[in-house]
PDB file of C-alpha atoms and ligand atoms in Angstrom:
ATOM      1  CA  MET A   1     102.451  62.473 122.334  1.00  0.00           C
ATOM      2  CA  LYS A   2     101.154  62.239 118.686  1.00  0.00           C
ATOM      3  CA  SER A   3     101.815  64.100 116.108  1.00  0.00           C
ATOM      4  CA  SER A   4      98.868  66.417 114.508  1.00  0.00           C
ATOM      5  CA  THR A   5      97.702  65.561 111.142  1.00  0.00           C
ATOM      6  CA  PHE A   6      97.782  69.706 110.045  1.00  0.00           C
ATOM      7  CA  ARG A   7     100.227  71.928 109.008  1.00  0.00           C
ATOM      8  CA  ILE A   8      99.607  75.908 109.905  1.00  0.00           C
ATOM      9  CA  VAL A   9     100.523  77.889 107.214  1.00  0.00           C
ATOM     10  CA  PRO A  10     100.920  81.525 108.122  1.00  0.00           C
ATOM     11  CA  LEU A  11     101.444  84.246 105.706  1.00  0.00           C
ATOM     12  CA  SER A  12     104.322  84.048 103.609  1.00  0.00           C
ATOM     13  CA  THR A  13     107.561  86.268 104.514  1.00  0.00           C
ATOM     14  CA  ASP A  14     107.035  87.208 100.526  1.00  0.00           C
ATOM     15  CA  VAL A  15     103.875  88.724 101.640  1.00  0.00           C
ATOM     16  CA  ALA A  16     104.444  90.427 104.934  1.00  0.00           C
ATOM     17  CA  GLU A  17     107.256  92.091 103.215  1.00  0.00           C
ATOM     18  CA  GLY A  18     105.808  93.097 100.159  1.00  0.00           C
ATOM     19  CA  ALA A  19     102.636  94.247 102.528  1.00  0.00           C
ATOM     20  CA  ARG A  20     105.821  96.832 104.958  1.00  0.00           C
ATOM     21  CA  ARG A  21     107.280  97.734 101.436  1.00  0.00           C
ATOM     22  CA  LEU A  22     104.082  99.643  99.898  1.00  0.00           C
ATOM     23  CA  ALA A  23     103.117 101.041 102.805  1.00  0.00           C
ATOM     24  CA  LYS A  24     106.280 103.016 102.713  1.00  0.00           C
ATOM     25  CA  THR A  25     105.754 104.307  99.864  1.00  0.00           C
ATOM     26  CA  GLY A  26     102.250 105.665 100.777  1.00  0.00           C
ATOM     27  CA  GLU A  27      99.848 102.902  98.380  1.00  0.00           C
ATOM     28  CA  PRO A  28      96.725 103.839  99.464  1.00  0.00           C
ATOM     29  CA  ASP A  29      95.088 100.460 100.053  1.00  0.00           C
ATOM     30  CA  HIS A  30      98.337  99.773 102.213  1.00  0.00           C
ATOM     31  CA  VAL A  31      97.652 101.930 105.702  1.00  0.00           C
ATOM     32  CA  ILE A  32      99.883 102.125 108.688  1.00  0.00           C
ATOM     33  CA  VAL A  33      97.572 101.513 112.032  1.00  0.00           C
ATOM     34  CA  VAL A  34      98.392 101.625 115.727  1.00  0.00           C
ATOM     35  CA  ALA A  35      96.992  99.100 117.520  1.00  0.00           C
ATOM     36  CA  ASP A  36      94.574 100.434 120.481  1.00  0.00           C
ATOM     37  CA  SER A  37      93.090  96.746 122.027  1.00  0.00           C
ATOM     38  CA  PRO A  38      95.203  93.368 122.989  1.00  0.00           C
ATOM     39  CA  SER A  39      92.509  90.931 120.738  1.00  0.00           C
ATOM     40  CA  GLY A  40      91.330  93.789 117.699  1.00  0.00           C
ATOM     41  CA  TYR A  41      94.790  92.835 115.316  1.00  0.00           C
ATOM     42  CA  PRO A  42      95.674  89.030 114.550  1.00  0.00           C
ATOM     43  CA  CYS A  43      99.097  89.870 112.345  1.00  0.00           C
ATOM     44  CA  ARG A  44      99.051  86.456 110.108  1.00  0.00           C
ATOM     45  CA  HIS A  45     103.098  86.326 109.426  1.00  0.00           C
ATOM     46  CA  CYS A  46     104.058  85.421 113.354  1.00  0.00           C
ATOM     47  CA  LEU A  47     100.224  84.472 114.202  1.00  0.00           C
ATOM     48  CA  ARG A  48      99.821  87.073 117.076  1.00  0.00           C
ATOM     49  CA  TRP A  49      97.504  89.434 118.512  1.00  0.00           C
ATOM     50  CA  ALA A  50      99.404  93.062 117.506  1.00  0.00           C
ATOM     51  CA  LYS A  51     100.082  94.513 121.478  1.00  0.00           C
ATOM     52  CA  PRO A  52      98.215  97.930 122.256  1.00  0.00           C
ATOM     53  CA  GLY A  53     100.697 100.907 120.519  1.00  0.00           C
ATOM     54  CA  GLU A  54     102.630  98.194 118.105  1.00  0.00           C
ATOM     55  CA  ARG A  55     102.039  99.396 114.334  1.00  0.00           C
ATOM     56  CA  VAL A  56     100.283  97.394 111.718  1.00  0.00           C
ATOM     57  CA  ILE A  57      99.676  97.298 108.209  1.00  0.00           C
ATOM     58  CA  LEU A  58      95.936  96.712 106.889  1.00  0.00           C
ATOM     59  CA  PHE A  59      95.713  95.482 103.270  1.00  0.00           C
ATOM     60  CA  PRO A  60      94.030  93.748 100.743  1.00  0.00           C
ATOM     61  CA  TYR A  61      94.864  89.941 100.481  1.00  0.00           C
ATOM     62  CA  ALA A  62      93.706  87.299  97.827  1.00  0.00           C
ATOM     63  CA  SER A  63      92.959  84.516 100.039  1.00  0.00           C
ATOM     64  CA  ILE A  64      91.111  82.844  97.383  1.00  0.00           C
ATOM     65  CA  PRO A  65      93.280  83.816  93.917  1.00  0.00           C
ATOM     66  CA  PRO A  66      90.902  85.864  91.031  1.00  0.00           C
ATOM     67  CA  GLY A  67      89.634  82.977  88.394  1.00  0.00           C
ATOM     68  CA  HIS A  68      87.053  80.950  90.427  1.00  0.00           C
ATOM     69  CA  PRO A  69      83.939  81.488  91.778  1.00  0.00           C
ATOM     70  CA  TYR A  70      84.575  81.373  95.644  1.00  0.00           C
ATOM     71  CA  SER A  71      87.583  84.256  94.772  1.00  0.00           C
ATOM     72  CA  GLU A  72      87.949  86.638  97.540  1.00  0.00           C
ATOM     73  CA  THR A  73      89.688  89.539  98.536  1.00  0.00           C
ATOM     74  CA  GLY A  74      89.704  90.671 102.086  1.00  0.00           C
ATOM     75  CA  PRO A  75      91.426  93.140 104.659  1.00  0.00           C
ATOM     76  CA  ILE A  76      94.220  91.799 106.702  1.00  0.00           C
ATOM     77  CA  PHE A  77      96.990  92.991 109.487  1.00  0.00           C
ATOM     78  CA  VAL A  78     100.450  92.214 109.485  1.00  0.00           C
ATOM     79  CA  HIS A  79     102.802  93.876 111.750  1.00  0.00           C
ATOM     80  CA  ALA A  80     104.476  96.732 109.973  1.00  0.00           C
ATOM     81  CA  ASP A  81     107.647  96.124 112.011  1.00  0.00           C
ATOM     82  CA  PRO A  82     109.802  93.054 110.698  1.00  0.00           C
ATOM     83  CA  CYS A  83     108.250  89.652 112.848  1.00  0.00           C
ATOM     84  CA  GLU A  84     109.318  85.890 112.629  1.00  0.00           C
ATOM     85  CA  ARG A  85     106.935  83.968 111.086  1.00  0.00           C
ATOM     86  CA  TYR A  86     104.994  81.253 113.048  1.00  0.00           C
ATOM     87  CA  ALA A  87     107.163  78.244 113.232  1.00  0.00           C
ATOM     88  CA  ALA A  88     105.242  75.726 115.104  1.00  0.00           C
ATOM     89  CA  THR A  89     103.296  74.581 112.405  1.00  0.00           C
ATOM     90  CA  GLY A  90     102.038  71.416 113.556  1.00  0.00           C
ATOM     91  CA  GLU A  91     100.373  73.195 116.982  1.00  0.00           C
ATOM     92  CA  TYR A  92      97.144  75.198 116.580  1.00  0.00           C
ATOM     93  CA  PRO A  93      98.606  78.813 117.226  1.00  0.00           C
ATOM     94  CA  ALA A  94      97.335  79.862 121.436  1.00  0.00           C
ATOM     95  CA  ASP A  95      96.292  83.237 120.158  1.00  0.00           C
ATOM     96  CA  PHE A  96      93.462  82.031 117.519  1.00  0.00           C
ATOM     97  CA  ARG A  97      91.823  79.096 119.773  1.00  0.00           C
ATOM     98  CA  SER A  98      88.149  81.668 120.131  1.00  0.00           C
ATOM     99  CA  GLY A  99      86.066  83.070 117.321  1.00  0.00           C
ATOM    100  CA  ARG A 100      87.528  81.302 114.098  1.00  0.00           C
ATOM    101  CA  VAL A 101      85.386  79.611 111.711  1.00  0.00           C
ATOM    102  CA  PHE A 102      86.346  76.993 109.282  1.00  0.00           C
ATOM    103  CA  ARG A 103      86.032  76.671 105.396  1.00  0.00           C
ATOM    104  CA  ALA A 104      87.396  73.833 103.872  1.00  0.00           C
ATOM    105  CA  TYR A 105      87.917  74.114  99.871  1.00  0.00           C
ATOM    106  CA  ASP A 106      88.692  71.320  97.532  1.00  0.00           C
ATOM    107  CA  THR A 107      91.377  71.528  94.639  1.00  0.00           C
ATOM    108  CA  ASP A 108      89.702  74.061  92.785  1.00  0.00           C
ATOM    109  CA  TYR A 109      88.761  76.648  94.995  1.00  0.00           C
ATOM    110  CA  ASN A 110      85.279  75.321  95.629  1.00  0.00           C
ATOM    111  CA  MET A 111      84.087  76.369  99.282  1.00  0.00           C
ATOM    112  CA  ILE A 112      82.987  72.331  99.996  1.00  0.00           C
ATOM    113  CA  ASP A 113      82.134  72.774 104.493  1.00  0.00           C
ATOM    114  CA  ALA A 114      82.026  75.040 107.046  1.00  0.00           C
ATOM    115  CA  GLU A 115      82.035  74.980 110.625  1.00  0.00           C
ATOM    116  CA  VAL A 116      82.666  77.134 114.060  1.00  0.00           C
ATOM    117  CA  ALA A 117      85.341  76.054 116.152  1.00  0.00           C
ATOM    118  CA  ASN A 118      84.387  76.568 119.899  1.00  0.00           C
ATOM    119  CA  GLU A 119      87.244  77.470 121.785  1.00  0.00           C
ATOM    120  CA  SER A 120      88.580  74.016 123.391  1.00  0.00           C
ATOM    121  CA  ASP A 121      88.107  72.116 119.947  1.00  0.00           C
ATOM    122  CA  PRO A 122      89.566  73.667 116.934  1.00  0.00           C
ATOM    123  CA  GLU A 123      92.283  71.245 116.289  1.00  0.00           C
ATOM    124  CA  ALA A 124      88.862  68.195 116.100  1.00  0.00           C
ATOM    125  CA  VAL A 125      87.244  69.973 113.374  1.00  0.00           C
ATOM    126  CA  ILE A 126      89.820  71.046 111.297  1.00  0.00           C
ATOM    127  CA  GLU A 127      90.721  66.971 111.668  1.00  0.00           C
ATOM    128  CA  LYS A 128      87.054  66.224 110.798  1.00  0.00           C
ATOM    129  CA  LEU A 129      87.181  68.544 107.694  1.00  0.00           C
ATOM    130  CA  LEU A 130      90.166  66.812 106.756  1.00  0.00           C
ATOM    131  CA  GLN A 131      88.892  63.416 106.543  1.00  0.00           C
ATOM    132  CA  ASN A 132      86.981  64.197 103.858  1.00  0.00           C
ATOM    133  CA  PRO A 133      88.948  63.359 100.698  1.00  0.00           C
ATOM    134  CA  LYS A 134      88.291  66.112  98.599  1.00  0.00           C
ATOM    135  CA  THR A 135      89.098  68.677 101.244  1.00  0.00           C
ATOM    136  CA  ALA A 136      92.693  70.433  99.888  1.00  0.00           C
ATOM    137  CA  PHE A 137      92.680  72.940 102.174  1.00  0.00           C
ATOM    138  CA  VAL A 138      91.594  74.556 105.155  1.00  0.00           C
ATOM    139  CA  ASP A 139      91.028  78.475 105.561  1.00  0.00           C
ATOM    140  CA  ALA A 140      90.832  79.955 109.305  1.00  0.00           C
ATOM    141  CA  ARG A 141      88.814  82.934 109.448  1.00  0.00           C
ATOM    142  CA  SER A 142      87.243  85.473 112.227  1.00  0.00           C
ATOM    143  CA  VAL A 143      83.904  84.789 113.088  1.00  0.00           C
ATOM    144  CA  THR A 144      82.586  88.177 113.142  1.00  0.00           C
ATOM    145  CA  ARG A 145      84.589  90.001 110.695  1.00  0.00           C
ATOM    146  CA  GLY A 146      85.134  87.191 108.376  1.00  0.00           C
ATOM    147  CA  CYS A 147      88.655  88.212 107.563  1.00  0.00           C
ATOM    148  CA  PHE A 148      91.121  85.587 106.268  1.00  0.00           C
ATOM    149  CA  THR A 149      93.425  84.345 109.446  1.00  0.00           C
ATOM    150  CA  PHE A 150      95.834  81.306 107.965  1.00  0.00           C
ATOM    151  CA  ARG A 151      95.808  78.615 106.280  1.00  0.00           C
ATOM    152  CA  ILE A 152      96.002  74.560 107.291  1.00  0.00           C
ATOM    153  CA  GLN A 153      97.003  72.287 105.384  1.00  0.00           C
ATOM    154  CA  ARG A 154      97.157  68.448 105.879  1.00  0.00           C
ATOM    155  CA  ALA A 155     100.703  66.819 107.387  1.00  0.00           C
TER     156      ALA A 155
HETATM  157 ZN1  LIG B   1     103.720  90.080 113.500  1.00  0.00          ZN
END
């Protein structure tokens, strides 16, 4: 088996734990929601869809930090109860093979390319974007709602 050329970077455990703390204190921008469909609530920490009935926290996350033309803060979910951070970082997360767009950024956080992947080939799109030497990282987002899902770096 060939080793992958990329590394999946899930949301950090620090950010997930911080969101859980703020949700408990009733911060108005950290809302607890009960998942009511099997593919509507992607957890950015374990990189799985929350199952119907599971509680998730909806909160704003700055995937591209402030101070840049492409700065972006948007809504994401994490499980409200502790979950295990996605660990198979050499493998594309099975739950998110469809419905993702991949955006390539340079070291200054400028978006330099973007491509929608078919279910069969997200790895090929990622490898193609990483072949550009100017690409510093690639962000996977929802193709329909635009929300940040996870980051990809070179292995
Ligand atoms: Zn989770």
